[in-house]
Coordinates of C-alpha atoms and ligand atoms in Angstrom, one line a residue:
X1049 CA 224.1 204.4 -42.7
X1050 CA 223.1 206.8 -45.5
X1051 CA 219.6 205.7 -46.6
X1052 CA 219.0 208.9 -49.3
X1053 CA 218.0 206.0 -52.4
X1054 CA 214.6 205.4 -53.9
X1055 CA 212.8 202.3 -52.5
X1056 CA 211.1 200.6 -55.0
X1057 CA 207.9 200.7 -56.0
X1058 CA 205.6 197.4 -56.4
X1059 CA 202.7 198.7 -58.4
X1060 CA 205.2 199.6 -61.1
X1061 CA 203.8 197.6 -64.9
X1062 CA 206.0 195.4 -66.9
X1063 CA 207.8 197.5 -69.4
X1064 CA 208.0 196.5 -72.7
X1065 CA 212.0 196.4 -72.5
X1066 CA 213.2 193.5 -74.2
X1067 CA 216.5 193.3 -72.5
X1068 CA 215.2 192.8 -68.7
X1069 CA 216.4 189.1 -68.2
X1070 CA 219.9 190.6 -68.4
X1071 CA 219.9 191.9 -65.1
X1072 CA 217.1 190.9 -63.7
X1073 CA 217.4 189.3 -60.4
X1074 CA 215.8 185.9 -60.5
X1075 CA 213.7 184.2 -57.8
X1076 CA 212.8 180.3 -58.2
X1077 CA 210.0 178.6 -56.9
X1078 CA 209.4 175.3 -55.8
X1079 CA 205.5 174.7 -56.3
X1080 CA 205.8 171.9 -53.8
X1081 CA 207.3 174.1 -50.8
X1082 CA 206.7 177.6 -51.7
X1083 CA 202.7 178.0 -50.1
X1084 CA 200.2 175.6 -49.4
X1085 CA 196.6 177.4 -50.0
X1086 CA 195.1 174.8 -49.8
X1087 CA 195.6 173.0 -46.4
X1088 CA 196.3 169.6 -48.0
X1089 CA 200.3 169.7 -47.7
X1090 CA 201.6 170.5 -50.5
X1091 CA 202.1 174.1 -52.5
X1092 CA 200.3 175.2 -54.9
X1093 CA 199.0 178.1 -57.0
X1094 CA 196.6 179.2 -54.4
X1095 CA 199.7 179.4 -51.9
X1096 CA 201.7 181.3 -54.6
X1097 CA 198.9 183.7 -55.3
X1098 CA 198.6 184.2 -51.6
X1099 CA 202.2 185.2 -51.0
X1100 CA 203.2 188.1 -54.6
X1101 CA 202.6 191.1 -52.2
X1102 CA 206.0 188.7 -50.7
X1103 CA 207.3 188.4 -54.0
X1104 CA 207.6 192.4 -54.8
X1105 CA 208.3 193.5 -51.0
X1106 CA 210.7 191.3 -51.5
X1107 CA 212.0 193.1 -55.1
X1108 CA 212.3 190.3 -57.3
X1109 CA 212.3 190.9 -61.2
X1110 CA 211.1 188.2 -62.2
X1111 CA 210.1 184.6 -60.7
X1112 CA 211.0 180.7 -61.9
X1113 CA 208.2 178.3 -61.3
X1114 CA 209.8 174.8 -61.4
X1115 CA 207.2 172.0 -62.1
X1116 CA 203.8 172.3 -61.7
X1117 CA 202.8 169.8 -64.9
X1118 CA 201.0 166.8 -64.4
X1119 CA 203.6 164.5 -62.6
X1120 CA 203.8 161.5 -60.8
X1121 CA 206.7 162.5 -58.3
X1122 CA 209.4 160.8 -59.4
X1123 CA 211.8 163.6 -59.6
X1124 CA 209.9 166.2 -57.8
X1125 CA 208.3 167.2 -61.1
X1126 CA 210.7 167.1 -63.4
X1127 CA 209.1 164.2 -64.0
X1128 CA 206.2 165.9 -66.8
X1129 CA 203.1 163.7 -67.9
X1130 CA 201.5 166.5 -69.1
X1131 CA 203.2 169.7 -70.6
X1132 CA 201.0 171.8 -71.6
X1133 CA 198.4 170.9 -67.6
X1134 CA 198.8 171.9 -64.6
X1135 CA 199.7 169.3 -61.5
X1136 CA 195.7 169.2 -60.5
X1137 CA 197.6 169.3 -56.7
X1138 CA 199.2 171.9 -57.7
X1139 CA 196.0 174.2 -59.5
X1140 CA 194.2 174.5 -62.3
X1141 CA 195.2 176.3 -65.7
X1142 CA 193.0 179.5 -64.8
X1143 CA 195.0 179.8 -61.3
X1144 CA 197.6 180.2 -64.0
X1145 CA 196.8 182.3 -65.8
X1146 CA 195.4 184.8 -62.6
X1147 CA 199.1 184.1 -61.3
X1148 CA 200.4 185.3 -63.6
X1149 CA 198.5 188.5 -63.9
X1150 CA 199.7 188.9 -60.3
X1151 CA 202.5 188.9 -60.4
X1152 CA 203.1 191.0 -63.7
X1153 CA 200.3 193.8 -62.4
X1154 CA 204.0 193.7 -59.2
X1155 CA 206.0 194.0 -63.0
X1156 CA 207.1 190.9 -61.7
X1157 CA 208.2 188.1 -64.9
X1158 CA 207.0 184.5 -64.7
X1159 CA 209.5 182.5 -66.4
X1160 CA 208.4 178.1 -66.8
X1161 CA 210.7 175.2 -66.3
X1162 CA 211.0 173.0 -69.5
X1163 CA 212.4 169.4 -70.1
X1164 CA 213.1 168.5 -73.1
X1165 CA 214.9 165.4 -72.5
X1166 CA 212.4 163.4 -71.2
X1167 CA 208.8 162.7 -70.0
X1168 CA 207.3 161.0 -66.9
X1169 CA 206.5 157.2 -67.9
X1170 CA 202.9 158.3 -67.3
X1171 CA 203.2 160.7 -70.4
X1172 CA 200.5 159.6 -72.6
X1173 CA 203.3 158.9 -75.3
X1174 CA 205.2 156.7 -73.1
X1175 CA 201.9 154.4 -72.2
X1176 CA 201.0 154.3 -76.4
X1177 CA 204.9 153.1 -77.1
X1178 CA 204.5 151.1 -74.5
X1179 CA 201.8 149.3 -75.1
X1180 CA 202.6 149.6 -78.9
X1181 CA 205.0 147.2 -79.1
X1182 CA 208.9 147.3 -81.3
X1183 CA 209.1 148.7 -84.4
X1184 CA 206.0 150.7 -84.2
X1185 CA 205.8 154.9 -84.7
X1186 CA 205.4 155.5 -80.9
X1187 CA 208.5 153.8 -79.8
X1188 CA 209.7 156.3 -82.1
X1189 CA 209.4 159.5 -79.9
X1190 CA 212.0 157.3 -77.5
X1191 CA 214.9 155.1 -77.4
X1192 CA 214.3 151.8 -77.2
X1193 CA 216.3 148.8 -78.4
X1194 CA 216.9 145.3 -78.1
X1195 CA 219.0 143.7 -75.5
X1196 CA 222.6 142.3 -75.4
X1197 CA 222.8 139.0 -74.8
X1198 CA 221.6 136.1 -75.8
X1199 CA 218.2 136.7 -75.6
X1200 CA 217.9 140.4 -75.3
X1201 CA 217.9 139.8 -71.1
X1202 CA 221.1 142.5 -70.7
X1203 CA 220.3 146.2 -71.0
X1204 CA 221.9 146.9 -74.6
X1205 CA 224.6 148.5 -73.0
X1206 CA 226.5 149.4 -69.7
X1207 CA 225.6 153.0 -69.8
X1208 CA 224.8 154.2 -65.7
X1209 CA 221.7 157.0 -65.4
X1210 CA 222.3 160.0 -63.6
X1211 CA 220.7 158.5 -60.5
X1212 CA 222.6 155.8 -60.5
X1213 CA 221.7 152.2 -61.9
X1214 CA 221.0 151.4 -65.1
X1215 CA 220.3 153.6 -68.1
X1216 CA 218.2 150.8 -69.6
X1217 CA 215.0 150.1 -68.3
X1218 CA 213.2 146.2 -69.2
X1219 CA 209.5 146.4 -71.0
X1220 CA 207.5 143.5 -70.9
X1221 CA 207.9 142.6 -74.7
X1222 CA 211.2 142.8 -73.7
X1223 CA 213.0 145.7 -75.4
X1224 CA 214.4 148.6 -73.8
X1225 CA 214.5 152.3 -73.2
X1226 CA 216.9 154.4 -72.1
X1227 CA 216.1 157.0 -69.0
X1228 CA 218.8 159.3 -68.9
X1229 CA 217.8 160.2 -65.4
X1230 CA 215.2 158.0 -63.1
X1231 CA 213.3 154.7 -64.6
X1232 CA 210.0 156.9 -64.8
X1233 CA 211.7 159.4 -66.5
X1234 CA 212.5 158.4 -70.4
X1235 CA 214.6 160.1 -72.4
X1236 CA 212.9 161.6 -75.7
X1237 CA 214.6 160.7 -79.1
X1238 CA 214.7 164.5 -80.8
X1239 CA 215.7 162.8 -84.2
X1240 CA 212.2 162.7 -84.3
X1241 CA 210.7 166.1 -85.9
X1242 CA 207.0 164.9 -84.3
X1243 CA 209.0 165.7 -80.6
X1244 CA 210.4 168.8 -81.9
X1245 CA 206.9 170.0 -82.9
X1246 CA 205.6 169.2 -79.4
X1247 CA 207.9 170.9 -78.4
X1248 CA 207.6 174.2 -80.1
X1249 CA 203.4 173.5 -79.2
X1250 CA 204.8 173.6 -75.4
X1251 CA 206.5 177.1 -75.7
X1252 CA 204.2 179.1 -77.8
X1253 CA 201.5 177.2 -74.9
X1254 CA 202.8 179.4 -72.7
X1255 CA 204.5 182.0 -74.3
X1256 CA 200.8 183.0 -75.3
X1257 CA 199.6 183.1 -72.2
X1258 CA 201.9 185.2 -71.5
X1259 CA 205.0 183.3 -69.8
X1260 CA 207.9 186.4 -70.2
X1261 CA 210.6 183.2 -70.5
X1262 CA 211.5 179.5 -70.2
X1263 CA 214.6 177.3 -68.3
X1264 CA 215.6 174.4 -70.1
X1265 CA 216.5 171.3 -68.4
X1266 CA 219.4 169.1 -69.2
X1267 CA 219.8 171.7 -71.8
X1268 CA 222.8 169.6 -73.4
X1269 CA 221.4 166.3 -73.8
X1270 CA 219.0 166.7 -75.4
X1271 CA 220.3 165.6 -79.4
X1272 CA 221.9 161.7 -79.4
X1273 CA 224.3 160.1 -81.8
X1274 CA 222.7 156.3 -81.5
X1275 CA 224.5 154.9 -84.7
X1276 CA 224.6 151.1 -83.8
X1277 CA 227.4 149.5 -83.0
X1278 CA 226.8 151.4 -78.6
X1279 CA 230.0 152.6 -77.4
X1280 CA 230.5 150.8 -74.1
X1281 CA 230.6 153.1 -70.8
X1282 CA 234.3 153.2 -70.3
X1283 CA 234.3 153.7 -74.6
X1284 CA 232.2 156.9 -73.5
X1285 CA 234.4 158.0 -70.7
X1286 CA 237.3 159.1 -73.9
X1287 CA 235.2 160.2 -75.9
X1288 CA 236.2 164.1 -76.1
X1289 CA 233.4 166.3 -75.0
X1290 CA 233.8 168.6 -78.2
X1291 CA 230.5 169.4 -79.9
X1292 CA 230.2 165.1 -81.6
X1293 CA 229.5 162.9 -77.8
X1294 CA 227.5 160.1 -79.3
X1295 CA 225.0 162.0 -75.8
X1296 CA 226.4 165.1 -74.3
X1297 CA 226.2 168.5 -75.4
X1298 CA 225.8 167.9 -79.6
X1299 CA 226.9 170.7 -81.7
X1300 CA 223.7 169.6 -83.4
X1301 CA 221.1 170.8 -79.4
X1302 CA 221.8 173.4 -81.5
X1303 CA 219.3 173.0 -83.9
X1304 CA 216.4 172.7 -82.0
X1305 CA 217.5 175.9 -80.0
X1306 CA 217.4 177.8 -83.4
X1307 CA 213.6 176.5 -83.9
X1308 CA 213.1 177.5 -80.5
X1309 CA 215.0 181.0 -81.3
X1310 CA 212.3 181.1 -83.5
X1311 CA 209.5 180.8 -81.5
X1312 CA 211.2 183.1 -79.3
X1313 CA 211.5 185.8 -81.2
X1314 CA 208.0 186.3 -82.6
X1315 CA 206.7 187.5 -79.3
X1316 CA 207.1 191.0 -78.0
X1317 CA 208.7 191.9 -76.6
X1318 CA 210.7 188.4 -77.3
X1319 CA 210.7 185.3 -75.0
X1320 CA 214.1 184.7 -73.0
X1321 CA 215.4 181.2 -72.2
X1322 CA 218.7 180.1 -70.0
X1323 CA 220.2 177.0 -70.1
X1324 CA 221.0 173.9 -67.6
X1325 CA 223.8 173.2 -69.6
X1326 CA 226.9 171.5 -67.6
X1327 CA 229.9 171.7 -69.8
X1328 CA 233.3 173.0 -70.1
X1329 CA 233.3 176.6 -69.9
X1330 CA 234.2 177.1 -73.1
X1331 CA 231.0 175.6 -74.5
X1332 CA 228.1 177.6 -72.5
X1333 CA 228.7 180.7 -75.1
X1334 CA 227.5 178.4 -77.4
X1335 CA 224.0 178.0 -75.2
X1336 CA 224.4 181.9 -74.4
X1337 CA 224.2 183.2 -77.6
X1338 CA 222.0 185.2 -79.6
X1339 CA 220.4 182.4 -81.9
X1340 CA 220.2 179.8 -79.1
X1341 CA 218.9 180.5 -75.4
X1342 CA 220.2 183.4 -75.3
X1343 CA 221.0 183.2 -72.1
X1344 CA 223.1 179.8 -69.8
X1345 CA 223.2 179.0 -65.1
X1346 CA 226.6 179.5 -64.4
X1347 CA 227.4 177.0 -61.3
X1348 CA 230.8 177.4 -60.4
X1349 CA 229.6 179.6 -56.8
X1350 CA 228.0 176.0 -56.4
X1351 CA 231.8 174.2 -56.3
X1352 CA 233.8 176.7 -54.9
X1353 CA 234.6 178.0 -51.5
X1354 CA 233.9 181.3 -49.5
X1355 CA 237.6 182.3 -50.8
X1356 CA 238.2 185.4 -52.2
X1357 CA 240.6 184.0 -55.3
X1358 CA 238.2 181.7 -55.8
X1359 CA 235.7 184.0 -56.0
X1360 CA 237.8 186.3 -58.8
X1361 CA 238.3 183.4 -60.9
X1362 CA 234.9 183.0 -61.0
X1363 CA 233.7 186.8 -61.6
X1364 CA 237.1 186.9 -64.1
X1365 CA 236.5 183.8 -65.8
X1366 CA 232.4 183.8 -66.7
X1367 CA 232.3 187.4 -67.0
X1368 CA 235.2 186.2 -70.4
X1369 CA 232.4 183.7 -70.8
X1370 CA 229.1 186.1 -71.7
X1371 CA 231.2 188.7 -73.5
X1372 CA 232.1 186.0 -76.4
X1373 CA 228.2 185.0 -76.1
X1374 CA 227.3 189.0 -75.9
X1375 CA 224.9 187.4 -72.8
X1376 CA 224.6 188.6 -69.9
X1377 CA 225.7 186.4 -67.0
X1378 CA 224.1 184.1 -64.5
X1379 CA 225.1 183.7 -60.7
X1380 CA 224.1 181.5 -58.4
X1381 CA 224.4 180.5 -55.0
X1382 CA 221.8 177.9 -53.7
X1383 CA 219.1 175.8 -55.5
X1384 CA 216.9 173.5 -55.6
X1385 CA 219.4 170.4 -56.2
X1386 CA 222.2 170.8 -54.3
X1387 CA 223.1 171.7 -50.0
X1388 CA 221.8 175.6 -49.1
X1389 CA 224.9 177.7 -49.2
X1390 CA 223.8 178.8 -45.2
X1391 CA 224.6 175.3 -44.0
X1392 CA 228.2 175.4 -47.5
X1393 CA 229.8 178.0 -45.6
X1394 CA 228.8 177.0 -41.6
X1395 CA 231.1 174.1 -43.1
X1396 CA 234.6 172.8 -42.2
X1397 CA 236.1 174.1 -46.1
X1398 CA 235.1 171.4 -48.4
X1399 CA 236.5 168.5 -49.9
X1400 CA 238.6 169.0 -52.9
X1401 CA 239.7 166.6 -55.5
X1402 CA 243.5 167.0 -56.7
X1403 CA 243.0 169.3 -59.8
X1404 CA 241.8 171.4 -56.9
X1405 CA 238.7 172.2 -57.7
X1406 CA 236.0 171.8 -55.1
X1407 CA 233.4 169.2 -55.3
X1408 CA 230.2 169.2 -56.8
X1409 CA 227.9 167.5 -53.7
X1410 CA 229.3 169.9 -50.8
X1411 CA 227.7 169.2 -48.1
X1412 CA 226.3 165.9 -49.1
X1413 CA 229.0 164.4 -47.2
X1414 CA 227.8 165.7 -43.7
X1415 CA 224.1 164.9 -45.1
X1416 CA 224.9 161.4 -44.9
X1417 CA 227.2 161.7 -41.9
X1418 CA 223.7 162.5 -40.8
X1419 CA 224.1 166.6 -40.2
X1420 CA 226.0 166.3 -37.3
X1421 CA 225.1 170.0 -35.3
X1422 CA 228.3 169.8 -33.5
X1423 CA 230.6 170.0 -37.0
X1424 CA 228.1 173.2 -38.3
X1425 CA 228.3 176.5 -37.5
X1426 CA 225.6 178.5 -37.9
X1427 CA 225.9 182.0 -37.9
X1428 CA 229.2 181.6 -38.8
X1429 CA 227.3 179.8 -42.2
X1430 CA 224.6 182.9 -42.0
X1431 CA 227.4 185.8 -41.6
X1432 CA 229.4 183.8 -44.7
X1433 CA 226.5 183.5 -46.9
X1434 CA 225.0 187.2 -46.6
X1435 CA 228.3 188.3 -47.5
X1436 CA 228.7 186.1 -50.5
X1437 CA 224.9 187.2 -51.3
X1438 CA 225.9 191.0 -50.9
X1439 CA 228.6 190.4 -53.2
X1440 CA 227.1 188.3 -56.0
X1441 CA 224.2 190.8 -55.7
X1442 CA 226.9 193.4 -56.7
X1443 CA 227.5 191.4 -60.1
X1444 CA 226.5 192.3 -63.5
X1445 CA 224.8 190.1 -65.0
X1446 CA 221.5 188.2 -63.6
X1447 CA 221.4 186.7 -60.0
X1448 CA 219.2 183.5 -59.4
X1449 CA 218.2 183.1 -56.1
X1450 CA 216.4 180.2 -54.3
X1451 CA 212.8 180.5 -52.1
X1452 CA 214.3 180.5 -48.5
X1453 CA 217.5 182.3 -49.1
X1454 CA 216.0 185.3 -48.2
X1455 CA 215.7 183.5 -44.6
X1456 CA 219.0 182.3 -44.7
X1457 CA 217.8 179.2 -43.8
X1458 CA 219.5 176.3 -43.8
X1459 CA 219.4 173.0 -45.6
X1460 CA 217.1 170.4 -43.3
X1461 CA 219.2 167.4 -42.5
X1462 CA 217.3 165.3 -40.0
X1463 CA 214.6 164.0 -42.3
X1464 CA 214.0 160.1 -42.1
X1465 CA 214.3 157.7 -44.0
X1466 CA 211.0 156.7 -44.9
X1467 CA 210.2 160.7 -45.7
X1468 CA 212.3 161.1 -48.2
X1469 CA 211.3 161.1 -51.6
X1470 CA 213.9 162.3 -53.7
X1471 CA 214.9 159.5 -56.6
X1472 CA 218.4 160.2 -56.0
X1473 CA 218.3 158.3 -52.3
X1474 CA 216.1 156.0 -53.3
X1475 CA 217.5 154.7 -56.6
X1476 CA 221.4 155.1 -54.5
X1477 CA 220.1 152.3 -52.3
X1478 CA 221.3 155.4 -49.4
X1479 CA 224.8 155.7 -51.1
X1480 CA 223.6 159.9 -52.0
X1481 CA 221.5 161.7 -49.5
X1482 CA 219.1 163.2 -52.0
X1483 CA 217.9 167.0 -52.4
X1484 CA 215.0 167.0 -50.5
X1485 CA 217.3 168.7 -47.0
X1486 CA 216.9 172.4 -49.5
X1487 CA 213.0 171.7 -51.0
X1488 CA 211.4 171.4 -46.7
X1489 CA 207.9 173.3 -47.1
X1490 CA 209.5 177.1 -46.2
X1491 CA 208.0 178.7 -43.0
X1492 CA 205.7 181.5 -43.1
X1493 CA 205.1 181.7 -39.5
X1494 CA 207.0 181.0 -36.0
X1495 CA 203.6 178.6 -35.6
X1496 CA 201.5 176.4 -36.4
X1497 CA 200.9 173.0 -38.4
X1498 CA 203.4 173.8 -40.9
X1499 CA 204.4 177.0 -40.1
X1500 CA 202.3 179.0 -41.6
X1501 CA 203.4 177.0 -45.2
X1502 CA 199.3 176.2 -44.8
X1503 CA 196.2 175.6 -42.8
X1504 CA 197.6 171.7 -41.7
X1505 CA 200.8 169.8 -42.5
X1506 CA 203.9 169.7 -44.3
X1507 CA 204.7 167.1 -47.3
X1508 CA 208.4 166.6 -46.2
X1509 CA 209.0 167.1 -42.2
X1510 CA 209.7 170.8 -41.2
X1511 CA 212.1 171.0 -37.8
X1512 CA 211.4 172.8 -34.7
X1513 CA 214.3 176.0 -35.5
X1514 CA 212.6 176.7 -38.7
X1515 CA 209.9 179.0 -36.4
X1516 CA 213.4 181.1 -35.7
X1517 CA 214.0 181.7 -39.6
X1518 CA 209.7 182.6 -39.9
X1519 CA 209.0 185.4 -42.5
X1520 CA 207.2 186.7 -40.3
X1521 CA 209.4 186.8 -37.8
X1522 CA 212.1 188.4 -40.1
X1523 CA 210.6 190.7 -41.6
X1524 CA 209.9 193.6 -38.0
X1525 CA 213.7 191.9 -37.6
X1526 CA 215.4 195.0 -39.0
X1527 CA 218.7 193.2 -38.8
X1528 CA 217.1 189.1 -40.1
X1529 CA 218.3 188.2 -43.5
X1530 CA 215.5 189.0 -45.2
X1531 CA 215.5 193.2 -43.7
X1532 CA 219.0 192.5 -45.9
X1533 CA 217.7 191.2 -49.2
X1534 CA 215.2 193.7 -49.3
X1535 CA 217.3 196.3 -49.1
X1536 CA 219.9 194.3 -51.0
X1537 CA 217.4 194.1 -53.7
X1538 CA 215.5 197.0 -53.5
X1539 CA 219.4 199.5 -53.5
X1540 CA 220.7 197.1 -56.9
X1541 CA 217.5 198.8 -58.8
X1542 CA 218.4 201.8 -57.9
X1543 CA 222.9 202.0 -58.7
X1544 CA 222.7 199.4 -61.3
X1545 CA 224.4 200.5 -64.6
X1546 CA 225.6 198.6 -67.2
X1547 CA 227.2 195.9 -67.1
X1548 CA 231.4 196.4 -66.4
X1549 CA 233.0 195.7 -63.5
X1550 CA 236.4 196.9 -62.5
X1551 CA 238.6 195.2 -60.0
X1552 CA 240.3 198.0 -56.9
X1553 CA 243.7 196.7 -55.2
X1554 CA 243.1 195.9 -52.2
X1555 CA 246.0 194.9 -50.4
X1556 CA 245.0 192.1 -49.3
X1557 CA 244.4 188.9 -50.7
X1558 CA 240.9 188.0 -48.8
X1559 CA 239.5 191.2 -49.9
X1560 CA 237.8 191.6 -52.9
X1561 CA 236.3 195.1 -53.5
X1562 CA 234.9 195.9 -57.7
X1563 CA 233.3 198.6 -59.0
X1564 CA 230.8 199.1 -61.1
X1565 CA 229.8 201.7 -64.0
X1566 CA 228.1 205.5 -61.9
X1567 CA 230.5 204.8 -59.0
X1568 CA 228.7 201.7 -57.2
X1569 CA 231.6 199.5 -55.8
X1570 CA 231.4 196.4 -53.5
X1571 CA 233.8 195.4 -50.9
X1572 CA 233.9 191.6 -49.0
X1573 CA 236.1 190.5 -46.8
X1574 CA 236.7 186.9 -47.1
X1575 CA 239.2 187.1 -44.4
X1576 CA 238.7 187.4 -40.2
X1577 CA 240.4 191.0 -39.5
X1578 CA 238.6 194.0 -40.2
X1579 CA 239.3 195.9 -43.9
X1580 CA 238.7 199.6 -42.9
X1581 CA 237.2 202.1 -45.3
X1582 CA 237.4 206.1 -46.9
X1583 CA 236.3 207.9 -44.4
X1584 CA 233.3 209.7 -45.7
X1585 CA 232.3 207.0 -47.2
X1586 CA 228.4 206.6 -48.5
X1587 CA 228.5 203.3 -46.8
X1588 CA 224.8 202.3 -48.0
X1589 CA 224.3 198.4 -46.9
X1590 CA 226.6 196.2 -44.9
X1591 CA 226.0 192.0 -43.6
X1592 CA 227.3 192.8 -40.6
X1593 CA 225.9 196.5 -40.0
X1594 CA 228.9 197.6 -39.5
X1595 CA 229.9 201.1 -41.8
X1596 CA 232.9 201.9 -41.3
X1597 CA 234.3 199.2 -41.7
X1598 CA 234.4 195.9 -43.8
X1599 CA 234.3 193.4 -40.7
X1600 CA 235.1 189.9 -41.5
X1601 CA 233.3 187.9 -44.0
X1602 CA 231.2 190.1 -44.8
X1603 CA 230.3 193.3 -47.7
X1604 CA 229.7 196.4 -47.6
X1605 CA 228.3 198.4 -50.7
X1606 CA 229.2 202.2 -51.6
X1607 CA 226.9 204.0 -53.3
X1608 CA 228.6 207.2 -55.2
Ligands
NOJ154 C1 218.2 169.3 -63.1 C2 216.4 169.7 -62.5 O1 217.4 170.7 -61.8 C3 216.9 168.5 -61.3 O2 216.2 168.7 -60.9 C4 216.6 167.1 -62.1 O3 216.7 166.3 -61.3 C5 216.5 167.1 -63.5 N1 217.2 168.1 -64.2 C6 216.6 165.7 -64.2 O4 215.0 166.9 -64.4
CA155 CA1 198.0 172.7 -51.9

């Protein structure tokens, strides 16, 4: 295999390039499950600090830290009790500063997660709201209403929370508060200027500490129109999502982001943001505009099968969408909310609804049914996952990787009910399996109490097969998934140019081939029959190892 391209320099310092994010590889760390520095079974900042060289060797441009703030963990940290501190189980602000410095010294940017739709019920504001009683200024920071029924004993509406069950919870004096997610996650009132001011303070707090960007949780749900009478659930469903829906994707949420944008742009280089916005594609550019958050996640690949036509449509439509806002596109195959892609691709074709669209919860049915090994083709899943990853890494825009995917890790299916932590499992009384299976602590070594995650146990059970995927093993194996990711990220830096993409017709429905400025080509074979490559092509990377043909379910990169 021709390998004439430069190796990355792990000690590069940060450039002051304001557009660094446009084609960055961002590695998502779920802090409780990455590395445990003090042996209490919970991942922490010290653990991450001890692995910064690993991140540099992997070649990522940025890390995104899922919430590490004080939290009772009712929703894996997305229930934030204090936005401007570190959970004592995870570390201290001084350790956070040390981590930022260590990552920056290796040329790696830092993105933190902002959770503005809801706080934790343990947040000081919420505790004061409950104590202060009805009609108080403290309650105005949240969404409190009197109940319905003769004595207010019924919730104000029949709305459901995203995690199942009523979206309202009653407090002792009889009022109800709105929680679109878990009971422990009361929704904030974004009509209240105090709420807005406090988040500006939070953004500045982290930006002043050197944070380079922000990932905005459920960015499409903050503002609400709760004019009485409130619509019923059935009525809500009939209201178009055109910017005026009472709860979702309202146009006025961008007033919030315009204010944030002014904050971001007051730094040099400007701080960046990426929206987690589950909205109609046509409305994604609103979030990705430079006047708003600047970039938005595209989750289409999470919902797609390993299928050439689906992948091509997704790429084409998302590049068009990105062009509408002037932002770059984002690509995601795995994150902390979905079944890992090595597993999704190793299961029989995912279920589809009548519209032909793959259902969102791909792989969840299999997990719910007990996660039978007989239905999972592990090797095939990994083969396809590597092919899909190299396809994704060749695309223009930013790639968001989720910790452990670089090891080819599969979802963990065998977690006993009593060990599950995810509120989606707990609240749905077992009808949803939850997201614990992709949040199991990483295996760093093949032996030891928690496969090198820490000196002792792990807060979620790690299966025996984790040993095969341990970093320590894969590092020594040139054919491992880890070695492939490292080579791919190094080459990507060397080959990356402008953000254009041109399709090259292949004469086959199951083979996609595209070219990037400078002559970098990516060929993915979604089928089973080999696809020949022209003699003399400079194949610099191949997920199957073959460099004369593109084997079934594999990707090759061709350099100019
Ligand atoms: C999206 C996050 O990714 C997810 O993990 C969380 O449960 C919800 N937002 C609620 O904060
Ligand atoms: Ca720990």
